[in-house]
Amino acid sequence: MDFSLTPEQREIQALAREVAEAEIAPHAAAWDRDHTFPRQVFSKLGELGLMGVCVPEELGGAGADFLSYILVLEELSRADAGVGVTVAVHTSAATLPIIAFGTEEQRQRFVPALASGGVIGAFALTEAESGSDAGSLRSAAVRDGDGWRISGTKQWITNGSHAGTFLVFVRTDTSTDGPRGVSAFLLDGSDVEVTREEKLGLHSSSTADIRFEGAFVGRERLLHDENGGFTVAMATLDGGRIGIAAQAVGIAQAAYDVARAYALERRQFGSRIADFQAIQFKLADMATEIDAARLLTYRAAWLKQEGLPHTLAGAEAKLFASSVARRQTGEAIQVLGGYGYTKEFPVERYYRDAKVTEIYEGTSEIQRIVIARNILAQHENRRPADEAHGPG
Ligand code: CAA
């Protein structure tokens, strides 16, 4: 077992940290306040190869491994979780499934533009009546000559207002209302109308409700098999959840950094508050939990890049890291006291941003379902190798 990063992984981590500190962190509070989607940042990240970190070089990416990509997400999220989720959804939820499930023609057509950051990607699964029960979605594709006409609405679509390529899940078999009748399609931004956008935090990211009305798509837009789209969605989320775990680690780390620095400076009762055991214990718990969350996240990333089953490990990482982020951003506010509750310090933003990591890409309750099904061997097809790392 080797816990050290390779020279290449360290180099990419340093690059991401540098760009995050120089071009993202100084603006994060203003983007949050003004609800600004910093489009130019994604062009810059694209120039540096960070919009396609783990995309093969022949498809226009940086050709690095999945763990390098996870390190990038952690660094970006530490500066601004909105930027982190934009890159996470763009990469693991939109670009990687095209590589994994697409034809060669689809890869060549869509991936280079995504990997360069010229086009932003989105993943459209959720609907008003279909959230955790993703297989019950109702948007539909109806046969029309050689192709389909797609109609429906999707809700809370990250990158929805800015994406040029949408991976959309719709029902192609209306004789079933479960996961089996779902197919995945690649739609252009011009096929999609944005109808609404608002939320608690992550204000530098786009979260849109969208609608498509009779958009025509040919067979070349079908990703993977007809009625085989639910597998695309689930396999995509297996990797995506590792990205959200990394985002949560980044947010928690940012909150810890501020709390630690504040505790070393703030004086009350004649001492630095870091000298009080109440504060020391908070910082000790933060450091320990963030470390544990990071290790779970890196292990899941490693399993994925080795081509090993990672459904269980990814769900565990997301479940744990998101709860650490939610809890420890709250503790960071507590360390800062009244200042923590104001906009003078960024911890209130971290607190608002952290909460959603327990919700999107599968709520914590869904992660527990995924974990339970794996450890109780209710999914024979995914059981043997996933068990390799689990408790006996
Ligand atoms: N990999 C591959 N295939 C999988 C799979 C996986 N991890 N998990 C399930 N499948 C397959 C099953 O094998 C099954 O296939 P067959 O019909 O051929 O046997 C099919 O998918 C249906 O599986 P289930 O019976 O397990 O389906 P279910 O209805 O019980 O749902 C669920 C399972 C885990 C609850 C799923 O609905 C789920 O993950 N829900 C949460 C949805 C979610 O995470 N949404 C996130 C939205 S995207 C987002 O948030 C992005 C963002 O903005 C940040």
Short mmCIF file of C-alpha atoms and ligand atoms in Angstrom, two decimals:
data_model
loop_
_atom_site.label_atom_id
_atom_site.label_comp_id
_atom_site.label_asym_id
_atom_site.label_seq_id
_atom_site.Cartn_x
_atom_site.Cartn_y
_atom_site.Cartn_z
CA MET A 1 0.00 0.00 0.00
CA ASP A 2 1.46 3.31 -1.12
CA PHE A 3 -0.21 6.50 0.07
CA SER A 4 2.04 8.91 -1.84
CA LEU A 5 0.95 10.75 -4.94
CA THR A 6 2.95 10.26 -8.13
CA PRO A 7 5.05 13.20 -9.43
CA GLU A 8 2.45 13.76 -12.17
CA GLN A 9 -0.44 13.78 -9.67
CA ARG A 10 1.44 16.27 -7.48
CA GLU A 11 2.13 18.47 -10.49
CA ILE A 12 -1.54 18.59 -11.50
CA GLN A 13 -2.59 19.21 -7.89
CA ALA A 14 -0.12 22.12 -7.68
CA LEU A 15 -1.36 23.56 -10.97
CA ALA A 16 -4.98 23.39 -9.80
CA ARG A 17 -4.08 24.95 -6.44
CA GLU A 18 -2.19 27.77 -8.14
CA VAL A 19 -5.00 28.66 -10.51
CA ALA A 20 -7.60 28.29 -7.75
CA GLU A 21 -5.71 30.61 -5.40
CA ALA A 22 -4.90 33.19 -8.08
CA GLU A 23 -8.03 33.28 -10.24
CA ILE A 24 -10.90 31.77 -8.28
CA ALA A 25 -10.61 32.29 -4.50
CA PRO A 26 -10.24 36.11 -4.69
CA HIS A 27 -13.56 36.37 -6.57
CA ALA A 28 -15.58 33.63 -4.90
CA ALA A 29 -17.39 35.92 -2.42
CA ALA A 30 -18.42 38.34 -5.17
CA TRP A 31 -19.59 35.54 -7.50
CA ASP A 32 -21.61 34.14 -4.61
CA ARG A 33 -23.12 37.54 -3.79
CA ASP A 34 -23.92 38.45 -7.40
CA HIS A 35 -24.82 34.92 -8.56
CA THR A 36 -22.18 35.11 -11.28
CA PHE A 37 -21.34 32.08 -13.39
CA PRO A 38 -17.67 32.76 -14.21
CA ARG A 39 -17.66 31.46 -17.81
CA GLN A 40 -14.17 32.87 -18.46
CA VAL A 41 -12.72 30.70 -15.67
CA PHE A 42 -13.79 27.55 -17.50
CA SER A 43 -12.11 28.74 -20.69
CA LYS A 44 -8.95 29.34 -18.67
CA LEU A 45 -9.23 25.93 -16.99
CA GLY A 46 -9.73 24.47 -20.47
CA GLU A 47 -6.50 26.08 -21.70
CA LEU A 48 -4.68 24.46 -18.76
CA GLY A 49 -6.16 21.04 -19.52
CA LEU A 50 -8.33 21.08 -16.39
CA MET A 51 -11.69 20.69 -18.15
CA GLY A 52 -10.64 17.26 -19.36
CA VAL A 53 -8.01 16.16 -16.84
CA CYS A 54 -8.70 12.43 -17.14
CA VAL A 55 -9.82 12.50 -20.79
CA PRO A 56 -7.38 10.66 -23.10
CA GLU A 57 -5.01 12.90 -25.05
CA GLU A 58 -6.26 11.61 -28.39
CA LEU A 59 -9.68 13.06 -27.51
CA GLY A 60 -8.23 16.43 -26.55
CA GLY A 61 -7.82 15.82 -22.81
CA ALA A 62 -4.81 15.98 -20.51
CA GLY A 63 -4.58 12.17 -20.37
CA ALA A 64 -4.08 12.05 -16.60
CA ASP A 65 -5.60 9.44 -14.31
CA PHE A 66 -8.89 9.66 -12.39
CA LEU A 67 -7.20 10.43 -9.07
CA SER A 68 -5.53 13.48 -10.66
CA TYR A 69 -8.97 14.69 -11.67
CA ILE A 70 -10.22 14.16 -8.10
CA LEU A 71 -7.30 16.22 -6.78
CA VAL A 72 -8.26 19.02 -9.18
CA LEU A 73 -11.89 18.96 -7.97
CA GLU A 74 -10.73 19.15 -4.36
CA GLU A 75 -8.54 22.19 -5.06
CA LEU A 76 -11.16 24.01 -7.13
CA SER A 77 -13.85 23.34 -4.51
CA ARG A 78 -11.59 24.60 -1.77
CA ALA A 79 -11.58 27.95 -3.55
CA ASP A 80 -15.17 27.89 -4.81
CA ALA A 81 -17.51 24.92 -4.56
CA GLY A 82 -19.62 26.31 -7.41
CA VAL A 83 -16.64 26.11 -9.76
CA GLY A 84 -15.96 22.63 -8.37
CA VAL A 85 -19.42 21.27 -9.17
CA THR A 86 -19.41 22.84 -12.62
CA VAL A 87 -16.21 20.99 -13.50
CA ALA A 88 -17.40 17.82 -11.74
CA VAL A 89 -20.65 17.53 -13.66
CA HIS A 90 -19.04 18.67 -16.90
CA THR A 91 -16.36 15.98 -16.63
CA SER A 92 -17.66 12.94 -14.77
CA ALA A 93 -21.35 13.26 -15.57
CA ALA A 94 -21.21 14.48 -19.17
CA THR A 95 -17.82 13.82 -20.79
CA LEU A 96 -16.78 10.48 -19.27
CA PRO A 97 -20.05 8.63 -20.09
CA ILE A 98 -19.59 9.58 -23.75
CA ILE A 99 -16.14 8.01 -23.64
CA ALA A 100 -17.38 4.95 -21.75
CA PHE A 101 -20.61 4.30 -23.63
CA GLY A 102 -20.34 6.25 -26.90
CA THR A 103 -19.53 5.11 -30.41
CA GLU A 104 -16.23 6.25 -31.93
CA GLU A 105 -18.19 8.81 -33.96
CA GLN A 106 -19.84 10.19 -30.81
CA ARG A 107 -16.50 10.38 -29.00
CA GLN A 108 -14.86 12.27 -31.87
CA ARG A 109 -17.83 14.56 -32.30
CA PHE A 110 -18.49 15.59 -28.69
CA VAL A 111 -15.48 14.93 -26.46
CA PRO A 112 -12.74 17.24 -27.83
CA ALA A 113 -14.98 20.32 -27.57
CA LEU A 114 -15.90 19.36 -23.99
CA ALA A 115 -12.32 18.55 -22.97
CA SER A 116 -11.10 21.95 -24.20
CA GLY A 117 -13.73 23.81 -22.17
CA GLY A 118 -15.11 25.30 -25.40
CA VAL A 119 -18.40 23.53 -24.71
CA ILE A 120 -19.77 22.84 -21.23
CA GLY A 121 -21.56 19.56 -20.50
CA ALA A 122 -24.66 18.80 -18.42
CA PHE A 123 -26.37 15.65 -17.11
CA ALA A 124 -30.18 15.72 -17.15
CA LEU A 125 -31.75 12.90 -15.16
CA THR A 126 -33.85 14.47 -12.37
CA GLU A 127 -37.46 15.56 -12.87
CA ALA A 128 -40.02 17.20 -10.59
CA GLU A 129 -41.60 13.84 -9.71
CA SER A 130 -38.47 11.71 -10.14
CA GLY A 131 -35.55 12.48 -7.82
CA SER A 132 -34.25 9.61 -5.68
CA ASP A 133 -36.50 7.26 -7.67
CA ALA A 134 -34.63 8.07 -10.86
CA GLY A 135 -36.08 5.12 -12.76
CA SER A 136 -39.59 6.61 -12.65
CA LEU A 137 -38.76 9.52 -14.98
CA ARG A 138 -41.43 10.56 -17.47
CA SER A 139 -39.77 12.71 -20.15
CA ALA A 140 -40.20 10.69 -23.32
CA ALA A 141 -38.74 10.05 -26.75
CA VAL A 142 -41.32 9.07 -29.32
CA ARG A 143 -40.30 7.34 -32.55
CA ASP A 144 -40.34 9.57 -35.62
CA GLY A 145 -38.97 8.03 -38.82
CA ASP A 146 -35.29 7.17 -38.28
CA GLY A 147 -35.12 8.99 -34.98
CA TRP A 148 -37.07 10.24 -31.99
CA ARG A 149 -38.84 13.38 -30.86
CA ILE A 150 -37.95 14.22 -27.28
CA SER A 151 -40.28 16.13 -24.98
CA GLY A 152 -40.22 16.74 -21.27
CA THR A 153 -38.86 18.77 -18.40
CA LYS A 154 -35.87 18.25 -16.13
CA GLN A 155 -35.16 19.89 -12.80
CA TRP A 156 -32.04 21.16 -10.95
CA ILE A 157 -29.74 20.59 -13.89
CA THR A 158 -26.21 21.68 -13.02
CA ASN A 159 -24.73 23.78 -15.87
CA GLY A 160 -28.21 23.91 -17.44
CA SER A 161 -28.00 27.57 -18.46
CA HIS A 162 -24.55 27.32 -20.00
CA ALA A 163 -24.20 23.83 -21.42
CA GLY A 164 -23.83 23.08 -25.12
CA THR A 165 -24.04 19.29 -24.73
CA PHE A 166 -26.67 17.64 -22.54
CA LEU A 167 -26.72 13.96 -21.62
CA VAL A 168 -30.47 13.47 -21.27
CA PHE A 169 -32.34 10.45 -19.91
CA VAL A 170 -35.83 9.86 -21.30
CA ARG A 171 -38.31 7.03 -21.60
CA THR A 172 -38.23 5.22 -24.93
CA ASP A 173 -40.43 2.33 -23.81
CA THR A 174 -43.68 3.59 -22.37
CA SER A 175 -44.93 0.06 -21.74
CA THR A 176 -42.86 0.14 -18.52
CA ASP A 177 -42.66 2.93 -15.93
CA GLY A 178 -39.41 1.69 -14.33
CA PRO A 179 -35.68 1.91 -15.08
CA ARG A 180 -35.76 -0.62 -17.93
CA GLY A 181 -37.53 1.67 -20.48
CA VAL A 182 -35.02 4.53 -20.22
CA SER A 183 -32.54 5.61 -22.90
CA ALA A 184 -29.73 8.16 -22.90
CA PHE A 185 -29.42 10.81 -25.64
CA LEU A 186 -26.99 13.59 -26.43
CA LEU A 187 -28.76 16.90 -27.06
CA ASP A 188 -27.40 20.29 -28.10
CA GLY A 189 -27.97 23.39 -26.00
CA SER A 190 -30.15 24.74 -28.83
CA ASP A 191 -32.66 21.92 -28.17
CA VAL A 192 -33.12 23.03 -24.56
CA GLU A 193 -35.04 25.91 -23.02
CA VAL A 194 -34.15 27.11 -19.50
CA THR A 195 -37.18 27.87 -17.36
CA ARG A 196 -36.01 28.62 -13.80
CA GLU A 197 -32.96 28.88 -11.60
CA GLU A 198 -32.56 29.59 -7.86
CA LYS A 199 -31.04 27.96 -4.74
CA LEU A 200 -29.55 28.30 -1.24
CA GLY A 201 -25.85 28.28 -2.11
CA LEU A 202 -23.39 27.39 -4.88
CA HIS A 203 -24.33 30.69 -6.49
CA SER A 204 -21.40 30.67 -8.91
CA SER A 205 -22.79 27.51 -10.50
CA SER A 206 -25.79 27.14 -12.73
CA THR A 207 -28.72 24.98 -11.58
CA ALA A 208 -31.56 25.19 -14.06
CA ASP A 209 -34.93 23.72 -14.78
CA ILE A 210 -35.05 22.93 -18.46
CA ARG A 211 -37.58 21.91 -21.08
CA PHE A 212 -37.37 20.28 -24.50
CA GLU A 213 -40.37 20.21 -26.76
CA GLY A 214 -40.32 17.79 -29.66
CA ALA A 215 -36.54 18.06 -30.21
CA PHE A 216 -35.67 15.69 -33.06
CA VAL A 217 -32.70 13.36 -32.58
CA GLY A 218 -31.35 10.73 -34.94
CA ARG A 219 -29.89 7.38 -33.91
CA GLU A 220 -26.42 8.95 -33.79
CA ARG A 221 -27.58 10.82 -30.68
CA LEU A 222 -28.54 7.64 -28.79
CA LEU A 223 -25.82 6.84 -26.24
CA HIS A 224 -25.49 3.12 -25.61
CA ASP A 225 -28.43 0.75 -26.20
CA GLU A 226 -32.05 1.70 -26.66
CA ASN A 227 -33.70 1.14 -23.26
CA GLY A 228 -30.23 0.67 -21.75
CA GLY A 229 -29.91 4.24 -20.51
CA PHE A 230 -30.45 3.58 -16.81
CA THR A 231 -27.21 1.63 -16.67
CA VAL A 232 -25.47 4.63 -18.24
CA ALA A 233 -26.98 6.87 -15.55
CA MET A 234 -26.04 4.57 -12.66
CA ALA A 235 -22.51 3.82 -13.88
CA THR A 236 -21.98 7.54 -14.49
CA LEU A 237 -23.16 8.37 -10.97
CA ASP A 238 -20.80 5.73 -9.53
CA GLY A 239 -17.88 7.88 -10.73
CA GLY A 240 -19.64 11.21 -10.27
CA ARG A 241 -20.20 10.53 -6.58
CA ILE A 242 -16.44 10.29 -6.06
CA GLY A 243 -16.20 13.77 -7.57
CA ILE A 244 -18.82 15.12 -5.15
CA ALA A 245 -16.92 13.50 -2.28
CA ALA A 246 -13.82 15.41 -3.45
CA GLN A 247 -15.87 18.60 -3.62
CA ALA A 248 -17.02 18.01 -0.02
CA VAL A 249 -13.43 17.41 1.12
CA GLY A 250 -12.37 20.66 -0.57
CA ILE A 251 -15.13 22.67 1.13
CA ALA A 252 -14.42 21.12 4.54
CA GLN A 253 -10.69 21.80 4.12
CA ALA A 254 -11.38 25.43 3.26
CA ALA A 255 -13.55 25.82 6.39
CA TYR A 256 -10.89 24.17 8.55
CA ASP A 257 -8.18 26.45 7.13
CA VAL A 258 -10.15 29.56 8.10
CA ALA A 259 -11.12 28.19 11.54
CA ARG A 260 -7.54 27.22 12.37
CA ALA A 261 -6.10 30.56 11.27
CA TYR A 262 -8.78 32.46 13.20
CA ALA A 263 -8.24 30.39 16.37
CA LEU A 264 -4.54 31.20 16.28
CA GLU A 265 -5.26 34.95 16.11
CA ARG A 266 -8.46 35.65 18.00
CA ARG A 267 -7.89 36.54 21.66
CA GLN A 268 -10.47 36.25 24.44
CA PHE A 269 -9.99 36.05 28.23
CA GLY A 270 -6.35 37.05 27.68
CA SER A 271 -5.40 34.08 25.44
CA ARG A 272 -5.60 32.94 21.83
CA ILE A 273 -8.78 30.89 21.54
CA ALA A 274 -6.60 28.08 20.08
CA ASP A 275 -5.24 27.71 23.61
CA PHE A 276 -8.67 26.67 24.90
CA GLN A 277 -9.36 22.97 24.86
CA ALA A 278 -12.93 23.50 23.59
CA ILE A 279 -11.52 24.98 20.39
CA GLN A 280 -8.62 22.50 20.19
CA PHE A 281 -11.06 19.59 20.26
CA LYS A 282 -13.11 21.11 17.46
CA LEU A 283 -10.00 21.56 15.32
CA ALA A 284 -8.78 18.05 16.16
CA ASP A 285 -12.11 16.54 15.11
CA MET A 286 -12.11 18.58 11.92
CA ALA A 287 -8.60 17.51 10.95
CA THR A 288 -9.33 13.86 11.71
CA GLU A 289 -12.64 13.70 9.87
CA ILE A 290 -11.33 15.57 6.83
CA ASP A 291 -8.39 13.17 6.65
CA ALA A 292 -10.72 10.17 6.83
CA ALA A 293 -13.01 11.61 4.17
CA ARG A 294 -10.06 12.30 1.91
CA LEU A 295 -8.70 8.76 2.29
CA LEU A 296 -12.11 7.24 1.43
CA THR A 297 -12.33 9.54 -1.59
CA TYR A 298 -8.84 8.78 -2.90
CA ARG A 299 -9.37 5.06 -2.42
CA ALA A 300 -12.59 5.17 -4.42
CA ALA A 301 -10.82 7.15 -7.15
CA TRP A 302 -8.00 4.63 -7.20
CA LEU A 303 -10.44 1.70 -7.52
CA LYS A 304 -12.13 3.43 -10.45
CA GLN A 305 -8.90 4.20 -12.26
CA GLU A 306 -7.73 0.62 -11.79
CA GLY A 307 -10.93 -0.51 -13.51
CA LEU A 308 -12.14 -2.17 -10.30
CA PRO A 309 -15.72 -2.00 -9.00
CA HIS A 310 -16.23 1.26 -7.14
CA THR A 311 -19.99 1.52 -6.59
CA LEU A 312 -19.67 0.74 -2.87
CA ALA A 313 -16.48 2.73 -2.29
CA GLY A 314 -17.84 5.77 -4.12
CA ALA A 315 -21.10 5.71 -2.15
CA GLU A 316 -19.20 5.36 1.13
CA ALA A 317 -16.88 8.24 0.21
CA LYS A 318 -19.75 10.53 -0.76
CA LEU A 319 -21.85 9.61 2.27
CA PHE A 320 -19.02 10.26 4.70
CA ALA A 321 -17.35 13.25 3.04
CA SER A 322 -20.62 15.13 2.59
CA SER A 323 -21.60 14.66 6.24
CA VAL A 324 -18.11 15.83 7.29
CA ALA A 325 -18.48 18.91 5.09
CA ARG A 326 -21.92 19.78 6.45
CA ARG A 327 -20.92 19.20 10.09
CA GLN A 328 -17.48 20.78 10.00
CA THR A 329 -18.48 23.90 8.09
CA GLY A 330 -20.98 24.41 10.92
CA GLU A 331 -18.21 23.90 13.47
CA ALA A 332 -16.04 26.41 11.61
CA ILE A 333 -18.78 29.01 12.03
CA GLN A 334 -18.88 28.11 15.74
CA VAL A 335 -15.11 28.67 16.08
CA LEU A 336 -15.50 32.11 14.52
CA GLY A 337 -18.57 32.89 16.65
CA GLY A 338 -20.46 35.99 15.54
CA TYR A 339 -17.91 36.70 12.80
CA GLY A 340 -18.63 33.26 11.34
CA TYR A 341 -22.25 34.20 10.83
CA THR A 342 -21.35 37.31 8.83
CA LYS A 343 -20.23 37.79 5.23
CA GLU A 344 -16.94 39.20 6.51
CA PHE A 345 -15.58 35.64 6.52
CA PRO A 346 -16.24 32.92 3.94
CA VAL A 347 -17.36 30.18 6.36
CA GLU A 348 -21.07 31.01 6.03
CA ARG A 349 -20.68 30.43 2.27
CA TYR A 350 -18.93 27.11 2.87
CA TYR A 351 -21.81 26.12 5.17
CA ARG A 352 -24.43 26.92 2.52
CA ASP A 353 -22.39 25.25 -0.23
CA ALA A 354 -21.68 22.11 1.81
CA LYS A 355 -25.29 21.17 2.44
CA VAL A 356 -26.03 20.21 -1.14
CA THR A 357 -23.28 17.57 -1.18
CA GLU A 358 -25.63 15.50 1.01
CA ILE A 359 -28.35 15.87 -1.62
CA TYR A 360 -27.18 15.86 -5.22
CA GLU A 361 -25.77 12.89 -7.13
CA GLY A 362 -27.90 10.82 -4.77
CA THR A 363 -28.97 11.85 -1.25
CA SER A 364 -27.23 10.36 1.79
CA GLU A 365 -30.23 8.06 2.14
CA ILE A 366 -29.69 6.80 -1.43
CA GLN A 367 -25.97 6.27 -0.69
CA ARG A 368 -26.99 4.12 2.28
CA ILE A 369 -29.30 2.12 0.02
CA VAL A 370 -26.48 1.58 -2.47
CA ILE A 371 -24.09 0.59 0.34
CA ALA A 372 -26.63 -1.73 1.98
CA ARG A 373 -27.46 -3.47 -1.31
CA ASN A 374 -23.77 -4.10 -1.87
CA ILE A 375 -22.84 -5.31 1.59
CA LEU A 376 -25.97 -7.47 1.80
CA ALA A 377 -25.17 -8.96 -1.60
CA GLN A 378 -28.52 -7.99 -3.06
CA HIS A 379 -26.87 -7.17 -6.37
CA GLU A 380 -25.12 -10.34 -7.43
CA ASN A 381 -23.67 -8.79 -10.60
CA ARG A 382 -21.74 -6.16 -8.66
CA ARG A 383 -20.96 -8.11 -5.52
CA PRO A 384 -17.69 -10.06 -5.75
CA ALA A 385 -15.11 -7.40 -6.49
CA ASP A 386 -16.85 -4.64 -4.56
CA GLU A 387 -16.53 -6.81 -1.51
CA ALA A 388 -12.78 -6.93 -1.96
CA HIS A 389 -12.23 -3.80 0.12
CA GLY A 390 -15.24 -3.97 2.42
CA PRO A 391 -15.52 -5.12 5.98
CA GLY A 392 -15.58 -8.91 6.11
N1 CAA B 1 -23.94 0.32 -12.42
C1 CAA B 1 -24.52 -0.26 -13.50
N2 CAA B 1 -25.81 -0.63 -13.54
C2 CAA B 1 -26.55 -0.40 -12.43
C3 CAA B 1 -26.02 0.19 -11.27
C4 CAA B 1 -24.65 0.56 -11.29
N3 CAA B 1 -24.08 1.11 -10.24
N4 CAA B 1 -27.00 0.28 -10.34
C5 CAA B 1 -28.11 -0.23 -10.89
N5 CAA B 1 -27.83 -0.65 -12.15
C6 CAA B 1 -28.76 -1.32 -13.07
C7 CAA B 1 -29.28 -2.56 -12.42
O1 CAA B 1 -28.41 -3.66 -12.63
C8 CAA B 1 -30.61 -2.76 -13.11
O2 CAA B 1 -30.39 -3.30 -14.40
P1 CAA B 1 -31.31 -4.52 -14.93
O3 CAA B 1 -32.69 -3.94 -15.02
O4 CAA B 1 -30.70 -4.82 -16.27
O5 CAA B 1 -31.19 -5.59 -13.92
C9 CAA B 1 -31.09 -1.32 -13.33
O6 CAA B 1 -29.90 -0.48 -13.30
C10 CAA B 1 -32.06 -0.86 -12.26
O7 CAA B 1 -31.38 -0.95 -11.01
P2 CAA B 1 -32.13 -0.96 -9.63
O8 CAA B 1 -33.13 -2.07 -9.62
O9 CAA B 1 -31.11 -0.93 -8.55
O10 CAA B 1 -32.95 0.42 -9.70
P3 CAA B 1 -33.79 1.18 -8.61
O11 CAA B 1 -35.00 1.74 -9.26
O12 CAA B 1 -33.92 0.34 -7.38
O13 CAA B 1 -32.85 2.47 -8.29
C11 CAA B 1 -31.22 3.72 -7.08
C12 CAA B 1 -31.62 2.38 -7.71
C13 CAA B 1 -29.82 3.47 -6.55
C14 CAA B 1 -32.13 4.10 -5.94
C15 CAA B 1 -31.20 4.83 -8.17
O14 CAA B 1 -32.52 5.19 -8.58
C16 CAA B 1 -30.47 6.06 -7.73
O15 CAA B 1 -29.24 6.11 -7.77
N6 CAA B 1 -31.21 7.12 -7.30
C17 CAA B 1 -30.59 8.41 -7.02
C18 CAA B 1 -30.60 9.27 -8.23
C19 CAA B 1 -29.45 10.23 -8.25
O16 CAA B 1 -28.36 9.96 -7.76
N7 CAA B 1 -29.67 11.37 -8.87
C20 CAA B 1 -28.63 12.32 -9.04
C21 CAA B 1 -28.98 13.30 -10.11
S1 CAA B 1 -27.57 13.92 -10.96
C22 CAA B 1 -26.93 15.15 -10.03
O17 CAA B 1 -27.31 15.38 -8.92
C23 CAA B 1 -25.82 15.90 -10.67
C24 CAA B 1 -25.55 17.23 -10.05
O18 CAA B 1 -26.22 18.17 -10.32
C25 CAA B 1 -24.41 17.40 -9.15
#
